[in-house]
Amino acid sequence: MANDDTSGKDLTGVTPSGTAHGEAPAGTAVVARDAFENPGFPPHRPRVTDIDPKAERRAERWVYTLFYLSIVGSIFAIVAYMVFPIDAENIASVRRNNLFIGLGLALALLAIGIGAVHWGKALMSDHEGIDERHPVPGTPETRARAVEIFEQANTESGFGRRALIRNSLIGALIAFPLPAVVLFRGLGPQDVDPVTELSHTMWKKGTRLAIDPTGNPIKAADVTLGSAFHVIPEGLQDLEHGLLEAKAKAVVLLMRLKPEDLNELPERKGWSYDGIVAYSKICTHVGCPVALYEQQTHHLLCPCHQSQFDVANHCEVIFGPAARPLPQLPITVDAEGYLVAQSDFHEPVGPSFWERH
Ligand code: FES
């Protein structure tokens, strides 16, 4: 250890040349003696598995049994997912489902962990060694030594030689993520193609536009200049299943501008009614609700990542990460003056990913 003590006290017992005994010249670094001798490594004590072939085989059996047990745990989790489905009406089914899937996953993970630890402690080489620090990058000799170490580790761990352990470990590691694949698939609709499902909404010809959340239909005369309404399809509240999913796709923003301020695309002439326009409320970036309307500029703002859409110009993107305009819902009025949809959206709502399908 370096010491820059310049007090002249003899720390080393070594007299520097040209100085009186017990003194070090100013600025001379001296090395203090270690207070204790380095005892080095304790003598290597072989383990029972190093000297008793029967104990070694027993340890090997334990290790591969644990890895096979992990495979059983993974399969159990998948089977439990199918045998104990979640019934939304029955809370006990949720508990059963979580309990048995959890037990399977716990067994799978624990068995891999315990097996790996036991393999390392009982069968892999336990010789201690010192790995000196070296500059980065290593020299060709160092790299050659690294390869040598890997080969040595392979020999000592028996990874190449102990085929049963190696193969069972590989099998356990491959099987372990499978429950996650099955569980993730369960998040999507089971009996229909998710892409088809997400490409359509509840809107169809003649569906009245209703106020969110009351569900009261909206008359064109109620939409005053500069106002904005959060809108759902009439009848949405009557859905017994999938209400939230249907609402998440169908929500719409309704605004009224002066007809002369609207710059409509030729192919969309007739999609608005007397300056009233309806656009999907789901941001085309990553699907947040576009909830802020700036009446003076006719801009819609998505609060998530600040995408802005220009309502006067068919909701084109004027700022932010969204890649395409908000889809427009074609509207008109029925005989009683209520606003109704002319059809569903003509393109998928939500993040741009769905436009590719
Ligand atoms: S979700 Fe709207 S800007 Fe990102």
Coordinates of C-alpha atoms and ligand atoms in Angstrom, one line a residue:
M1 CA 0.0 0.0 0.0
A2 CA 1.4 3.4 -0.9
N3 CA 1.9 6.0 1.9
D4 CA 2.9 9.6 1.3
D5 CA 3.7 10.3 5.0
T6 CA 6.7 12.7 5.0
S7 CA 7.0 13.1 8.8
G8 CA 10.3 11.2 8.7
K9 CA 9.0 8.3 10.7
D10 CA 10.5 5.0 9.6
L11 CA 7.6 3.0 8.3
T12 CA 9.4 0.3 6.4
G13 CA 12.7 -0.3 8.1
V14 CA 14.3 0.4 4.7
T15 CA 16.7 3.3 4.7
P16 CA 16.5 5.2 1.5
S17 CA 19.9 6.0 0.0
G18 CA 21.3 9.4 0.8
T19 CA 19.1 9.9 3.9
A20 CA 19.8 9.4 7.6
H21 CA 18.5 6.2 9.1
G22 CA 14.7 6.4 9.9
E23 CA 14.0 9.3 7.6
A24 CA 12.4 9.5 4.2
P25 CA 13.0 12.6 2.0
A26 CA 10.0 14.8 1.4
G27 CA 7.9 13.5 -1.5
T28 CA 9.2 10.0 -1.3
A29 CA 6.5 7.3 -1.3
V30 CA 7.1 4.5 1.0
V31 CA 5.4 1.1 1.2
A32 CA 4.0 0.1 4.5
R33 CA 4.5 -3.5 5.5
D34 CA 1.3 -5.5 5.7
A35 CA 0.3 -6.0 9.3
F36 CA -0.5 -9.7 8.6
E37 CA 1.1 -12.3 6.4
N38 CA -1.1 -13.4 3.5
P39 CA -2.1 -16.9 4.7
G40 CA -2.9 -18.0 1.2
F41 CA -5.6 -20.5 0.3
P42 CA -6.5 -23.1 2.9
P43 CA -5.6 -26.7 1.9
H44 CA -8.1 -28.1 -0.6
R45 CA -10.5 -30.5 1.1
P46 CA -12.1 -33.0 -1.3
R47 CA -15.9 -33.4 -1.0
V48 CA -17.6 -36.7 -0.6
T49 CA -18.6 -36.7 -4.3
D50 CA -14.9 -36.3 -5.2
I51 CA -13.8 -39.4 -3.4
D52 CA -16.9 -41.7 -3.5
P53 CA -18.2 -42.6 -6.9
K54 CA -21.5 -43.8 -5.4
A55 CA -22.1 -40.4 -3.9
E56 CA -21.2 -38.7 -7.2
R57 CA -23.7 -40.8 -9.0
R58 CA -26.3 -40.1 -6.3
A59 CA -25.7 -36.3 -6.7
E60 CA -26.0 -36.7 -10.5
R61 CA -29.3 -38.5 -10.1
W62 CA -30.6 -35.7 -7.9
V63 CA -29.6 -33.0 -10.3
Y64 CA -31.3 -34.5 -13.4
T65 CA -34.3 -35.5 -11.4
L66 CA -34.7 -31.9 -10.3
F67 CA -34.5 -30.7 -13.9
Y68 CA -37.1 -33.3 -15.0
L69 CA -39.3 -32.1 -12.1
S70 CA -39.0 -28.6 -13.5
I71 CA -40.4 -29.9 -16.9
V72 CA -43.3 -31.5 -15.0
G73 CA -44.0 -28.2 -13.2
S74 CA -44.1 -26.3 -16.5
I75 CA -46.5 -28.8 -18.1
F76 CA -48.6 -28.8 -14.9
A77 CA -48.9 -25.0 -15.2
I78 CA -50.2 -25.3 -18.8
V79 CA -52.6 -28.1 -17.9
A80 CA -53.8 -26.1 -14.9
Y81 CA -54.5 -23.1 -17.2
M82 CA -56.8 -25.3 -19.3
V83 CA -58.4 -27.4 -16.5
F84 CA -59.2 -24.4 -14.2
P85 CA -60.4 -21.7 -16.5
I86 CA -61.4 -18.3 -15.1
D87 CA -65.1 -17.8 -14.9
A88 CA -65.8 -14.0 -14.7
E89 CA -68.9 -14.7 -12.5
N90 CA -67.1 -16.9 -10.0
I91 CA -64.3 -15.5 -7.9
A92 CA -63.4 -19.0 -6.6
S93 CA -62.4 -20.0 -10.2
V94 CA -59.9 -17.1 -10.2
R95 CA -58.4 -18.3 -7.0
R96 CA -58.2 -21.9 -8.2
N97 CA -56.7 -20.8 -11.6
N98 CA -54.0 -18.6 -9.9
L99 CA -53.2 -21.2 -7.2
F100 CA -52.6 -24.1 -9.6
I101 CA -50.8 -22.1 -12.3
G102 CA -48.7 -20.6 -9.5
L103 CA -47.8 -23.9 -8.0
G104 CA -46.7 -25.2 -11.4
L105 CA -44.6 -22.2 -12.2
A106 CA -43.1 -22.3 -8.7
L107 CA -42.2 -25.9 -9.0
A108 CA -40.6 -25.3 -12.5
L109 CA -38.5 -22.4 -11.3
L110 CA -37.5 -23.8 -7.9
A111 CA -36.5 -27.2 -9.4
I112 CA -34.2 -25.5 -12.0
G113 CA -32.7 -23.3 -9.3
I114 CA -32.1 -26.1 -6.7
G115 CA -30.8 -28.4 -9.4
A116 CA -28.3 -25.9 -10.7
V117 CA -27.0 -25.0 -7.2
H118 CA -26.7 -28.7 -6.3
W119 CA -24.8 -29.4 -9.6
G120 CA -22.4 -26.6 -8.8
K121 CA -21.8 -27.5 -5.2
A122 CA -21.6 -31.3 -5.5
L123 CA -20.3 -32.0 -8.9
M124 CA -18.5 -29.1 -10.5
S125 CA -14.8 -28.5 -9.6
D126 CA -14.4 -26.6 -6.3
H127 CA -10.7 -25.7 -6.7
E128 CA -10.1 -22.1 -5.8
G129 CA -7.9 -20.0 -8.0
I130 CA -6.8 -16.4 -8.5
D131 CA -7.7 -14.6 -11.7
E132 CA -5.2 -11.7 -12.0
R133 CA -6.5 -8.4 -13.4
H134 CA -5.5 -7.7 -16.9
P135 CA -5.8 -4.8 -19.3
V136 CA -8.8 -4.5 -21.7
P137 CA -8.8 -5.8 -24.4
G138 CA -6.9 -9.0 -23.6
T139 CA -3.8 -10.1 -25.5
P140 CA -4.0 -13.0 -27.9
E141 CA -2.5 -15.1 -25.1
T142 CA -5.2 -14.0 -22.7
R143 CA -7.9 -14.9 -25.2
A144 CA -6.3 -18.2 -25.9
R145 CA -6.2 -18.8 -22.1
A146 CA -9.9 -17.9 -21.9
V147 CA -10.7 -20.5 -24.5
E148 CA -8.6 -22.9 -22.4
I149 CA -10.6 -22.0 -19.3
F150 CA -13.9 -22.6 -21.1
E151 CA -12.7 -26.0 -22.2
Q152 CA -11.4 -26.7 -18.7
A153 CA -14.8 -25.6 -17.2
N154 CA -16.6 -27.8 -19.7
T155 CA -14.4 -30.8 -18.7
E156 CA -14.7 -30.1 -15.0
S157 CA -18.4 -29.4 -14.9
G158 CA -19.1 -32.4 -17.1
F159 CA -21.4 -30.3 -19.2
G160 CA -20.3 -32.1 -22.4
R161 CA -19.8 -35.4 -20.7
R162 CA -22.9 -35.7 -18.5
A163 CA -25.4 -35.9 -21.2
L164 CA -28.4 -36.6 -18.9
I165 CA -27.9 -33.5 -16.8
R166 CA -27.1 -31.3 -19.8
N167 CA -30.1 -32.5 -21.9
S168 CA -32.5 -32.4 -18.9
L169 CA -31.4 -28.8 -18.1
I170 CA -31.8 -27.7 -21.7
G171 CA -35.3 -29.4 -21.7
A172 CA -36.2 -27.6 -18.5
L173 CA -35.1 -24.2 -19.8
I174 CA -37.0 -24.7 -23.1
A175 CA -40.2 -25.8 -21.2
F176 CA -40.2 -23.1 -18.6
P177 CA -41.2 -20.2 -20.9
L178 CA -44.1 -22.2 -22.5
P179 CA -46.7 -21.4 -19.8
A180 CA -46.0 -17.7 -20.5
V181 CA -46.9 -18.2 -24.2
V182 CA -50.1 -20.0 -23.3
L183 CA -51.0 -17.3 -20.7
F184 CA -50.4 -14.4 -23.1
R185 CA -52.6 -16.0 -25.8
G186 CA -55.3 -16.1 -23.2
L187 CA -55.3 -12.3 -23.1
G188 CA -56.8 -12.1 -26.6
P189 CA -60.2 -13.2 -27.8
Q190 CA -60.4 -17.0 -28.0
D191 CA -63.0 -17.8 -30.6
V192 CA -62.3 -15.1 -33.3
D193 CA -59.3 -13.8 -35.2
P194 CA -57.9 -10.9 -33.1
V195 CA -57.0 -8.9 -36.2
T196 CA -60.6 -9.2 -37.6
E197 CA -62.0 -8.4 -34.2
L198 CA -59.9 -5.2 -33.9
S199 CA -60.6 -4.1 -37.5
H200 CA -64.3 -3.4 -36.8
T201 CA -66.3 -1.5 -34.2
M202 CA -69.9 -1.3 -33.1
W203 CA -70.8 1.5 -35.5
K204 CA -73.0 0.6 -38.4
K205 CA -75.5 2.3 -40.7
G206 CA -78.2 4.1 -38.7
T207 CA -76.6 3.7 -35.2
R208 CA -77.4 6.9 -33.3
L209 CA -74.5 8.9 -31.7
A210 CA -75.1 9.0 -27.9
I211 CA -73.4 11.0 -25.1
D212 CA -70.8 9.2 -23.1
P213 CA -71.6 8.0 -20.4
T214 CA -75.4 8.7 -20.2
G215 CA -76.2 7.0 -23.5
N216 CA -78.6 9.7 -24.5
P217 CA -78.8 10.2 -28.3
I218 CA -77.6 13.5 -29.6
K219 CA -79.6 15.8 -32.0
A220 CA -77.7 17.9 -34.5
A221 CA -79.4 20.9 -33.0
D222 CA -77.8 20.2 -29.6
V223 CA -74.3 20.5 -31.0
T224 CA -73.5 24.2 -30.9
L225 CA -70.7 25.9 -32.7
G226 CA -67.3 25.3 -31.0
S227 CA -68.6 22.5 -28.8
A228 CA -67.1 19.0 -28.4
F229 CA -68.9 15.8 -27.3
H230 CA -67.6 12.5 -26.1
V231 CA -69.7 10.0 -27.9
I232 CA -70.5 6.2 -27.8
P233 CA -72.9 4.2 -30.0
E234 CA -76.4 4.1 -28.7
G235 CA -77.1 0.7 -27.2
L236 CA -73.5 0.2 -26.0
Q237 CA -74.7 0.1 -22.4
D238 CA -77.0 -2.8 -23.1
L239 CA -74.2 -5.1 -24.0
E240 CA -74.0 -8.0 -21.5
H241 CA -70.5 -9.0 -22.5
G242 CA -67.4 -7.2 -23.8
L243 CA -68.8 -3.7 -23.0
L244 CA -65.4 -2.2 -22.2
E245 CA -63.8 -3.8 -25.3
A246 CA -66.5 -2.5 -27.6
K247 CA -66.4 1.0 -26.0
A248 CA -62.6 1.1 -26.3
K249 CA -62.8 0.8 -30.1
A250 CA -66.0 2.8 -30.8
V251 CA -65.5 6.0 -28.7
V252 CA -65.7 9.1 -30.9
L253 CA -65.3 12.9 -30.5
L254 CA -67.9 15.1 -32.1
M255 CA -67.2 18.7 -32.9
R256 CA -69.0 21.5 -34.7
L257 CA -67.1 24.0 -36.9
K258 CA -68.3 26.6 -39.3
P259 CA -68.9 24.6 -42.6
E260 CA -66.6 27.1 -44.4
D261 CA -63.7 26.3 -42.0
L262 CA -63.8 22.6 -42.9
N263 CA -61.4 21.5 -45.5
E264 CA -62.9 18.1 -46.5
L265 CA -61.2 15.6 -48.7
P266 CA -63.1 15.0 -52.0
E267 CA -63.7 11.3 -51.2
R268 CA -65.1 12.3 -47.8
K269 CA -67.7 14.9 -49.1
G270 CA -70.9 14.1 -47.3
W271 CA -69.2 12.5 -44.2
S272 CA -70.0 15.6 -42.1
Y273 CA -73.4 17.2 -41.3
D274 CA -73.6 21.0 -41.4
G275 CA -70.1 21.5 -40.0
I276 CA -70.4 18.6 -37.4
V277 CA -67.7 16.0 -37.7
A278 CA -67.0 12.8 -35.8
Y279 CA -63.5 11.3 -35.4
S280 CA -62.2 8.3 -33.5
K281 CA -61.1 9.2 -30.0
I282 CA -58.3 6.6 -30.0
C283 CA -54.9 8.1 -30.8
T284 CA -53.2 6.5 -33.8
H285 CA -49.9 6.6 -31.9
V286 CA -50.3 4.0 -29.2
G287 CA -54.0 4.2 -28.4
C288 CA -54.5 6.8 -25.6
P289 CA -57.8 8.7 -25.6
V290 CA -57.4 12.0 -27.5
A291 CA -59.3 14.1 -25.0
L292 CA -58.4 17.7 -25.3
Y293 CA -60.0 20.0 -27.9
E294 CA -58.8 23.5 -28.5
Q295 CA -61.9 25.4 -29.8
Q296 CA -60.1 28.4 -31.3
T297 CA -57.5 26.5 -33.4
H298 CA -59.7 23.3 -34.0
H299 CA -56.8 21.2 -32.7
L300 CA -57.2 17.9 -30.8
L301 CA -54.4 17.0 -28.4
C302 CA -53.4 13.6 -27.1
P303 CA -52.0 14.1 -23.6
C304 CA -49.9 10.9 -23.7
H305 CA -47.2 12.0 -26.1
Q306 CA -48.6 15.3 -27.3
S307 CA -49.7 14.3 -30.8
Q308 CA -51.9 17.1 -32.3
F309 CA -54.5 16.6 -35.0
D310 CA -56.1 19.4 -37.0
V311 CA -59.9 18.9 -37.1
A312 CA -60.4 21.5 -39.9
N313 CA -58.1 19.4 -42.1
H314 CA -59.5 15.9 -41.7
C315 CA -57.6 15.4 -38.5
E316 CA -54.2 15.2 -40.1
V317 CA -51.2 15.0 -37.7
I318 CA -49.6 18.4 -37.2
F319 CA -47.3 17.6 -34.3
G320 CA -46.1 14.6 -32.3
P321 CA -45.3 10.9 -32.9
A322 CA -48.7 9.8 -34.4
A323 CA -48.2 8.5 -37.9
R324 CA -51.7 8.9 -39.4
P325 CA -54.8 11.0 -39.0
L326 CA -57.6 10.0 -36.7
P327 CA -60.1 7.8 -38.6
Q328 CA -63.3 9.7 -39.5
L329 CA -66.8 8.3 -38.8
P330 CA -69.2 9.2 -41.6
I331 CA -72.4 10.8 -40.0
T332 CA -75.7 12.2 -41.0
V333 CA -79.1 12.8 -39.4
D334 CA -82.2 10.6 -39.3
A335 CA -85.8 11.7 -39.8
E336 CA -86.1 12.8 -36.2
G337 CA -83.0 15.0 -36.4
Y338 CA -80.7 12.6 -34.4
L339 CA -77.1 12.2 -35.5
V340 CA -76.5 8.7 -36.9
A341 CA -73.5 6.9 -38.4
Q342 CA -73.6 6.2 -42.1
S343 CA -71.4 3.1 -41.6
D344 CA -68.5 1.8 -39.5
F345 CA -65.1 3.5 -39.8
H346 CA -63.5 2.9 -43.2
E347 CA -60.2 2.1 -41.6
P348 CA -59.1 0.4 -38.4
V349 CA -59.0 2.7 -35.3
G350 CA -56.1 2.9 -32.9
P351 CA -52.4 2.5 -33.4
S352 CA -51.1 2.5 -36.9
F353 CA -50.1 -1.2 -36.6
W354 CA -53.6 -2.3 -37.4
E355 CA -53.7 -0.3 -40.7
R356 CA -51.3 -2.8 -42.2
H357 CA -53.8 -5.6 -42.0
Ligands
FES1 S1 -50.8 7.8 -27.6 FE1 -51.3 9.7 -28.4 S2 -49.4 10.7 -28.8 FE2 -48.9 8.8 -28.0

